[in-house]
Tab-separated table of C-alpha atoms in Angstrom:
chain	number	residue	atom	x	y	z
A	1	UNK	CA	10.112	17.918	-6.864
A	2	UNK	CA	11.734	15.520	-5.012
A	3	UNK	CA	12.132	12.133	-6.540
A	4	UNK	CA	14.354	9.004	-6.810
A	5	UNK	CA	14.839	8.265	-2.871
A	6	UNK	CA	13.629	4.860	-2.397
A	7	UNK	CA	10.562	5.257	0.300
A	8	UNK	CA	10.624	1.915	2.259
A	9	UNK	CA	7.616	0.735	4.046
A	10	UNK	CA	7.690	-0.961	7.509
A	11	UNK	CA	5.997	-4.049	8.880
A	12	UNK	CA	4.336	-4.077	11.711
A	13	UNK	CA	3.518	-6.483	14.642
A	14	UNK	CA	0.558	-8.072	12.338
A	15	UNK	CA	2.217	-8.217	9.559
A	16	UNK	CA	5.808	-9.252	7.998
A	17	UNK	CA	7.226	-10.135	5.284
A	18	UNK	CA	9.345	-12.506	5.984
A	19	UNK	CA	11.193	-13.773	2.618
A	20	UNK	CA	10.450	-13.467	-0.576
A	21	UNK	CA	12.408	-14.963	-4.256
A	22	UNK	CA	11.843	-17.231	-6.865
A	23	UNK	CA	8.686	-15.297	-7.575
A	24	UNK	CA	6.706	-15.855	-4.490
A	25	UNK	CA	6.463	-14.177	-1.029
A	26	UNK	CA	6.202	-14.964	2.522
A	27	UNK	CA	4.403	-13.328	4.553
A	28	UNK	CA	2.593	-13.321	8.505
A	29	UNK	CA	-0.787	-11.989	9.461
A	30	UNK	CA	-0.949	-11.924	12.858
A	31	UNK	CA	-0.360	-15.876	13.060
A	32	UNK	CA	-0.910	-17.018	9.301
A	33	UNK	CA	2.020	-17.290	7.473
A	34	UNK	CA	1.072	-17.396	3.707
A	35	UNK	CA	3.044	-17.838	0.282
A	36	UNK	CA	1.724	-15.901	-2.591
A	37	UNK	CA	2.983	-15.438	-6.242
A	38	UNK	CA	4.853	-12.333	-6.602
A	39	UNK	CA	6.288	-11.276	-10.486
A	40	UNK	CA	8.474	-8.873	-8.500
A	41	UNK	CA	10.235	-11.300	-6.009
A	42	UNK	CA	12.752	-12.166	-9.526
A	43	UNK	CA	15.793	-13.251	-7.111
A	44	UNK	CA	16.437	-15.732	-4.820
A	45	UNK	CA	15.018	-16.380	-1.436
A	46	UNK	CA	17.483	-16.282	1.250
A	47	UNK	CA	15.378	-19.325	3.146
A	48	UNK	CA	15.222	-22.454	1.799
A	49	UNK	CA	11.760	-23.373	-0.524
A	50	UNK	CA	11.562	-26.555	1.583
A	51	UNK	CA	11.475	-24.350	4.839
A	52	UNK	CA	8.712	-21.783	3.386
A	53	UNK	CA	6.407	-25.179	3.402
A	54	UNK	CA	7.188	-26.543	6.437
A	55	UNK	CA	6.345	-22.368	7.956
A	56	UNK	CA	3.150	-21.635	5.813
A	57	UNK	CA	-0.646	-22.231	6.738
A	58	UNK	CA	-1.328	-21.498	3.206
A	59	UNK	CA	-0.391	-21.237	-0.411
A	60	UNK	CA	-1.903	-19.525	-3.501
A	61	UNK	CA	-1.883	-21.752	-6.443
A	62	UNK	CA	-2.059	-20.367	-9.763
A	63	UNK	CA	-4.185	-21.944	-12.259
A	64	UNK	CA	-4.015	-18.714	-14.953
A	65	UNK	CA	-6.040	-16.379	-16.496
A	66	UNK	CA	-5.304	-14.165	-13.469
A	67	UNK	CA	-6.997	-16.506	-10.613
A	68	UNK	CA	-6.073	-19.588	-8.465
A	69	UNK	CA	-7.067	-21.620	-5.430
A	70	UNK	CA	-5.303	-21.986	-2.027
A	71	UNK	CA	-3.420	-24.866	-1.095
A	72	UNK	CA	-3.822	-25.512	2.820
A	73	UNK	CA	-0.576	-26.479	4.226
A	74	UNK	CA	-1.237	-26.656	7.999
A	75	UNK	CA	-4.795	-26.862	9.732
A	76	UNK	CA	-6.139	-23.057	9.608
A	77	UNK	CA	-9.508	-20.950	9.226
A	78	UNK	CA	-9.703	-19.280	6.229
A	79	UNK	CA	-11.236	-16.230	7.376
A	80	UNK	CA	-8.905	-13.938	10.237
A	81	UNK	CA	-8.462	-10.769	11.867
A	82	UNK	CA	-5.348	-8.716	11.968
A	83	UNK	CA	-5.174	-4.913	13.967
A	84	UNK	CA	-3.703	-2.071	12.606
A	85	UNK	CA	-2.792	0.032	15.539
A	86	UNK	CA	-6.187	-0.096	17.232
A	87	UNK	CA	-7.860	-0.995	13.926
A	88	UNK	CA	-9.357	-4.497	13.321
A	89	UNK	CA	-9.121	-5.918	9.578
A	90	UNK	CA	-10.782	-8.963	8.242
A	91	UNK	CA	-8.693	-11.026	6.094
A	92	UNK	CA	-9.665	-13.912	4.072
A	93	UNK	CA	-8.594	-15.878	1.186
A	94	UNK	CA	-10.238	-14.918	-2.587
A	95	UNK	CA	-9.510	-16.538	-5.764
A	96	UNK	CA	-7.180	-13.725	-6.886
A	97	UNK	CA	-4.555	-14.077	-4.468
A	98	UNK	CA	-5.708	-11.163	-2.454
A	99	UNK	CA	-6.473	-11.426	1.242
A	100	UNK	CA	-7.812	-8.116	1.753
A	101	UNK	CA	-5.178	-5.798	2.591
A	102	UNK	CA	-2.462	-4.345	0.791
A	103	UNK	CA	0.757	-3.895	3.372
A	104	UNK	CA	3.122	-1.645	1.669
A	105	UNK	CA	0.378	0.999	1.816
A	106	UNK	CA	1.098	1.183	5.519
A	107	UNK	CA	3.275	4.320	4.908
A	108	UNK	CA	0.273	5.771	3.461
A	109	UNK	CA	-1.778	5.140	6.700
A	110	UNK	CA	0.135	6.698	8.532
A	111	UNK	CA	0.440	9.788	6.668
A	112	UNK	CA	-4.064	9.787	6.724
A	113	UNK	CA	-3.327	9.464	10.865
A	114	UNK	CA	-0.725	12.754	10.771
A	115	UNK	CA	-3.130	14.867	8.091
A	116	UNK	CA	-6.649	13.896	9.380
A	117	UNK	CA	-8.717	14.784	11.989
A	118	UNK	CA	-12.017	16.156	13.320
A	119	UNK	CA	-13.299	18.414	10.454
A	120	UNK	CA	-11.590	16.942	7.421
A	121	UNK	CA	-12.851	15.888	4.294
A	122	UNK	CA	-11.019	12.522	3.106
A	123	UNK	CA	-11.993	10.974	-0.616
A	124	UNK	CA	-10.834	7.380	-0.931
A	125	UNK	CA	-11.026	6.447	-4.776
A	126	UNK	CA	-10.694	2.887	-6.299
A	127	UNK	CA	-10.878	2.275	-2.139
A	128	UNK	CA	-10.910	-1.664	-2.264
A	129	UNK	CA	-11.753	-2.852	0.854
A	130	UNK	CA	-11.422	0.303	3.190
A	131	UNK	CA	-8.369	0.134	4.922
A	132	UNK	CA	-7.322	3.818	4.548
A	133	UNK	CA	-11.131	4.658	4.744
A	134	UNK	CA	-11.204	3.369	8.324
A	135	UNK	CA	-7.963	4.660	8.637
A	136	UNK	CA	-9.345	8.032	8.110
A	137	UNK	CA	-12.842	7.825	10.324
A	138	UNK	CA	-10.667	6.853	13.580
A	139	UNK	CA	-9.063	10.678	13.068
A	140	UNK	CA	-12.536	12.094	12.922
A	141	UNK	CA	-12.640	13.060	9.610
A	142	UNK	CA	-15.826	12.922	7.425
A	143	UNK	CA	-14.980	9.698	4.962
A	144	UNK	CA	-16.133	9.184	1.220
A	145	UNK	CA	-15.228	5.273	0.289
A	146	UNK	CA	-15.586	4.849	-3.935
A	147	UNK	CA	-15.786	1.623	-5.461
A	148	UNK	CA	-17.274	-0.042	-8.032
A	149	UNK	CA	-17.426	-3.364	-6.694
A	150	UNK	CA	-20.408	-4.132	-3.920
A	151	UNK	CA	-18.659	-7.226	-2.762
A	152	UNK	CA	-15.767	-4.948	-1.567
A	153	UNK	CA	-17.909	-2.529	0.070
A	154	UNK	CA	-19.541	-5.157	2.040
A	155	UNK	CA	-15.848	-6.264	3.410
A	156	UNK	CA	-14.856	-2.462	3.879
A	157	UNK	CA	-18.258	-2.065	6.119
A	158	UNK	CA	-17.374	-5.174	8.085
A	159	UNK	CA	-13.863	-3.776	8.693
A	160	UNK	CA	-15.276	-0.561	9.893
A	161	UNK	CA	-17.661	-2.177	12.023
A	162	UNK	CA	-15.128	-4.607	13.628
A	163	UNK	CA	-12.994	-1.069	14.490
A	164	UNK	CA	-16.336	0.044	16.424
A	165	UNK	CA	-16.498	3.289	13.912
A	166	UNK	CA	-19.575	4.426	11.610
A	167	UNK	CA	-20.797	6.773	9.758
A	168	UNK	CA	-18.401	6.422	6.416
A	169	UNK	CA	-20.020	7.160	3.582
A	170	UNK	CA	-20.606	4.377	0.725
A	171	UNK	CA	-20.844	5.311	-2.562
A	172	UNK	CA	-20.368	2.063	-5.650
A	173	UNK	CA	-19.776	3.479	-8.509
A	174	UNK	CA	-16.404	4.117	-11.070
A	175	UNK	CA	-14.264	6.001	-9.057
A	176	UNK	CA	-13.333	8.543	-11.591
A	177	UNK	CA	-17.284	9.200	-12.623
A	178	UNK	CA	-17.544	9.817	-9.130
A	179	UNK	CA	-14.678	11.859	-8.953
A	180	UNK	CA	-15.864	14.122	-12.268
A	181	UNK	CA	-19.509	14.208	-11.044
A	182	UNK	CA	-18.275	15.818	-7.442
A	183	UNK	CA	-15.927	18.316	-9.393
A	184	UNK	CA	-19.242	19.499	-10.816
A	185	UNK	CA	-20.893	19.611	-7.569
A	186	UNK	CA	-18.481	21.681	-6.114
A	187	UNK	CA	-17.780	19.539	-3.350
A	188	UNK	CA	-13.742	19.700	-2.269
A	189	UNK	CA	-11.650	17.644	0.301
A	190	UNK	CA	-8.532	17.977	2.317
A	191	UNK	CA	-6.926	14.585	1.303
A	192	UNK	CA	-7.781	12.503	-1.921
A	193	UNK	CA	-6.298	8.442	-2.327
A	194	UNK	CA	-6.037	7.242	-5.404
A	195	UNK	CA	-5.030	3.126	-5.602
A	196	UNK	CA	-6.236	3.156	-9.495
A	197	UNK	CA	-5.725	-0.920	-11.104
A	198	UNK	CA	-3.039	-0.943	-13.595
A	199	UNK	CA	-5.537	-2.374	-16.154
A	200	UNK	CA	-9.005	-3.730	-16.415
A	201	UNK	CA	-12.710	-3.577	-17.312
A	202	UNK	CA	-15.551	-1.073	-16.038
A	203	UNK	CA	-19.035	-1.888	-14.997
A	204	UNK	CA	-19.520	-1.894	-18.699
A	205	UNK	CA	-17.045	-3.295	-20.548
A	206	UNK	CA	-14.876	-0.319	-20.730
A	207	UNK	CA	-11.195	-1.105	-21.332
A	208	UNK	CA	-9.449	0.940	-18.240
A	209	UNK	CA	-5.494	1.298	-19.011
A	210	UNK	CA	-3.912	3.327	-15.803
A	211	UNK	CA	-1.101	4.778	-18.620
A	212	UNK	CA	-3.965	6.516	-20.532
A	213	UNK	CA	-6.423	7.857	-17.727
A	214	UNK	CA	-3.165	9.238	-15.646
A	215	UNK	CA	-3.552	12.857	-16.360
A	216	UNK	CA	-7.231	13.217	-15.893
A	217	UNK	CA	-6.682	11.433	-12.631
A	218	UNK	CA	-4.480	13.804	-11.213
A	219	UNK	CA	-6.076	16.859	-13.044
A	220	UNK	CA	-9.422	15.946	-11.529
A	221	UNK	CA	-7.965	15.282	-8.208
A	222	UNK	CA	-6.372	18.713	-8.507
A	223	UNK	CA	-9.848	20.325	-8.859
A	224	UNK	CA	-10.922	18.363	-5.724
A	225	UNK	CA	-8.790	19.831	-3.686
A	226	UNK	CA	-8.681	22.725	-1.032
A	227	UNK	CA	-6.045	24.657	-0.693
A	228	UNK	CA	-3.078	23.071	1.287
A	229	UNK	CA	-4.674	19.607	0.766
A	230	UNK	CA	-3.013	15.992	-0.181
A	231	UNK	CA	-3.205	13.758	-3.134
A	232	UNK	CA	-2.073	10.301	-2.065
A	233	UNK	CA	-1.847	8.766	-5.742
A	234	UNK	CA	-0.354	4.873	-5.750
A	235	UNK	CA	0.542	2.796	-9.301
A	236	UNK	CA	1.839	-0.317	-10.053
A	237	UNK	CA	1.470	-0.670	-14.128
A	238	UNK	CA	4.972	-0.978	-15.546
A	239	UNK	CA	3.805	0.956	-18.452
A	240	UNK	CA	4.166	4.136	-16.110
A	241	UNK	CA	7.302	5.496	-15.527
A	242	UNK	CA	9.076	7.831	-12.702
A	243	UNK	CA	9.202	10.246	-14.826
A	244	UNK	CA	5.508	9.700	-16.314
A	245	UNK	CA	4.079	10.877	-13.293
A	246	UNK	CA	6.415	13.735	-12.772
A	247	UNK	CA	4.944	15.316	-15.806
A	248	UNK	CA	2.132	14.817	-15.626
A	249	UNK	CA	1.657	15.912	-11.964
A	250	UNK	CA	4.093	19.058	-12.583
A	251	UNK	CA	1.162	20.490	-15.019
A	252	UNK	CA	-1.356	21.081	-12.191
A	253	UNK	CA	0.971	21.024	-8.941
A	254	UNK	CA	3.908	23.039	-8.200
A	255	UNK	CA	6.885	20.574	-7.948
A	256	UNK	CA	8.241	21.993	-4.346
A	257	UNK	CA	5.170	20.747	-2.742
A	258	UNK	CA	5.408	17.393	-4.744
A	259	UNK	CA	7.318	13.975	-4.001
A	260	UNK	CA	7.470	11.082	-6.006
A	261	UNK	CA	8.978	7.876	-5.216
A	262	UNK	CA	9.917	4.331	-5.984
A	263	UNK	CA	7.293	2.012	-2.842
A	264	UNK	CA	9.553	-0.907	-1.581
A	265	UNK	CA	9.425	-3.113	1.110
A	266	UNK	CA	12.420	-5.482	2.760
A	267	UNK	CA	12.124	-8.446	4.136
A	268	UNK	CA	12.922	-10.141	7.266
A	269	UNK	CA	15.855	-11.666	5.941
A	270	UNK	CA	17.474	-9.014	3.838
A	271	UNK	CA	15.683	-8.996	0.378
A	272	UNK	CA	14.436	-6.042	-0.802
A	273	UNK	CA	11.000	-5.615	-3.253
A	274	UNK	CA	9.608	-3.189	-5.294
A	275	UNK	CA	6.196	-2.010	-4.986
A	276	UNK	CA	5.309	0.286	-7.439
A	277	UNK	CA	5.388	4.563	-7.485
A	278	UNK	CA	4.557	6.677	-5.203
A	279	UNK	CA	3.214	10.221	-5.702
A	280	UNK	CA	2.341	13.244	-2.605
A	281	UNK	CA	1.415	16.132	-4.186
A	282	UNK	CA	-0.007	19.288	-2.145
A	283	UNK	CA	-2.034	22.207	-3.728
C-alpha cells in the first residue's frame, strides 16, 4: 500500500482558492469570490483580513449550532453557474455554508473521466449534489446517484440538465441500505464513490458516526465490485486515522492495488490546507 505522500488537488479556471488563515477561506467561482469558515485554515493568511473584504461578494456568518447566514459584501446574485471542463454546475448559497460543490474532490473527477466510459457501471454513494455523478454520465457510463436527501437530488438533476446529459439514475434513500440491498441483488459496478458525513442523523433518527460504520463501508463496497474495479472512498472525521483506513481496507483489498493519502489543497498565495483522507482501492 502506498500511503503518506501528500495528494494535492488543483484549481481550475472556475475555481481558486485564493487565501485562506485565521480560520476562514477565500475562494473564486467563476467571478464570486466568497469567505467561508474553515476549522482547518489554523494559520495565518498571507493577505491582509481588510483586503479579503474589500475582494469578496460574500461572507458566511456563523450563528452556531452548525448553520449561518451570508453576509453580502458587494452587489451579487445568489444563485451562479460555474463549468467543470464542459460541465455546468449550479451554485448557490445554503444556510450551512455549502454552495454546492466540494473543490478538492476535483482530483477525484478526473480519475471518473480516465476510468469511465461507454459500458461502465458507476455507484455514487452519499452523492450530494451530483458532481461526480455528472462527471460520470459525460463518459458514457450507466450512473446510480444515492442520497437520502430529495432537496439534493433536485440540485444534482438541475446540474445534469444544465450539462445537456440524462438518463442518471435517482435513487433517495441511505446510501449504505442501498448499498446492502444491491449486494443482495447481485448487481456489481466498475467504480463505487463513497463521500460518507463524518457524523450525523438518518432518515430516522439514527446516530451515523463515520469511525464506526468504516469497515462495513468498505466491506460492502468490496462485494460491489467487479473484478479490476475502483473504490473512490473520501473522509474528513478526525476520529479516523491514516492508519484506520489502512486496516481496515487491507482486510478485503490487497494493499499493492491500494493508495491512501492525506487530500490537500494550496492556495494562491502559498498556504497549504488539509482536506481530509483519501483512499483508491482496486479489486
Amino acid at each position: 500500500m502506498k500511503k503518506n505522500n501528500p495528494l494535492y488537488t488543483q484549481g481550475w479556471s472556475d475555481y481558486e482558492l485564493i487565501d485562506a488563515g485565521g480560520n476562514e477561506k477565500l475562494e473564486r467561482w467563476g467571478d464570486i469570490i466568497t469567505i467561508r469558515p474553515e476549522v482547518q485554515a489554523y494559520f495565518k493568511s498571507k493577505i491582509p483580513k481588510s483586503k479579503w473584504q474589500e475582494m469578496a461578494h460574500l461572507k458566511f456568518i456563523d450563528t452556531g449550532k452548525q448553520k449561518g447566514k451570508w453576509q453580502t459584501l458587494k452587489p451579487c446574485e445568489q444563485q451562479w453557474q460555474v463549468n467543470f471542463h464542459e460541465l455546468t454546475v449550479n451554485l448557490a448559497t445554503t444556510q450551512f455554508k455549502h454552495l454546492g460543490m466540494f473543490p478538492e474532490q476535483a482530483t477525484n473527477w478526473e480519475v471518473l473521466r480516465e476510468e469511465l466510459g461507454e459500458g461502465k457501471k458507476f455507484l455514487n454513494l452519499f452523492a450530494y449534489t451530483g458532481i461526480a455523478s455528472v462527471v460520470a454520465k459525460s463518459t458514457g457510463a450507466d450512473v446510480t446517484h444515492v442520497d437520502s436527501v430529495k432537496q439534493l437530488i433536485t440540485w444534482a438533476k438541475e446540474n445534469m440538465e444544465s450539462s445537456g446529459l440524462s438518463d442518471i439514475r435517482w435513487i433517495c434513500d441511505d446510501a449504505l441500505k442501498f448499498a446492502s440491498k444491491e449486494v443482495k441483488r447481485g448487481n456489481t459496478y466498475d467504480l463505487i464513490v463513497m463521500d460518507p458525513p463524518a457524523f450525523g442523523l438518518g432518515a430516522k433518527g439514527e446516530r451515523w458516526k463515520i469511525e464506526e460504520k468504516l469497515d462495513v463501508l468498505i466491506a460492502t463496497a468490496y462485494d460491489l465490485l467487479n473484478k479490476g474495479g475502483l473504490l473512490i472512498l473520501n473522509t474528513y472525521s478526525p476520529r479516523v486515522e491514516l492508519q484506520d483506513i489502512a486496516n481496515t481496507s487491507r482486510r478485503y483489498f490487497n494493499p499493492n492495488n491500494t493508495t491512501l493519502n492525506e487530500l490537500w489543497m494550496e492556495t494562491k498565495h502559498g498556504n497549504q490546507m488539509f482536506y481530509g483522507h483519501l483512499l483508491r482501492a482496486r479489486k
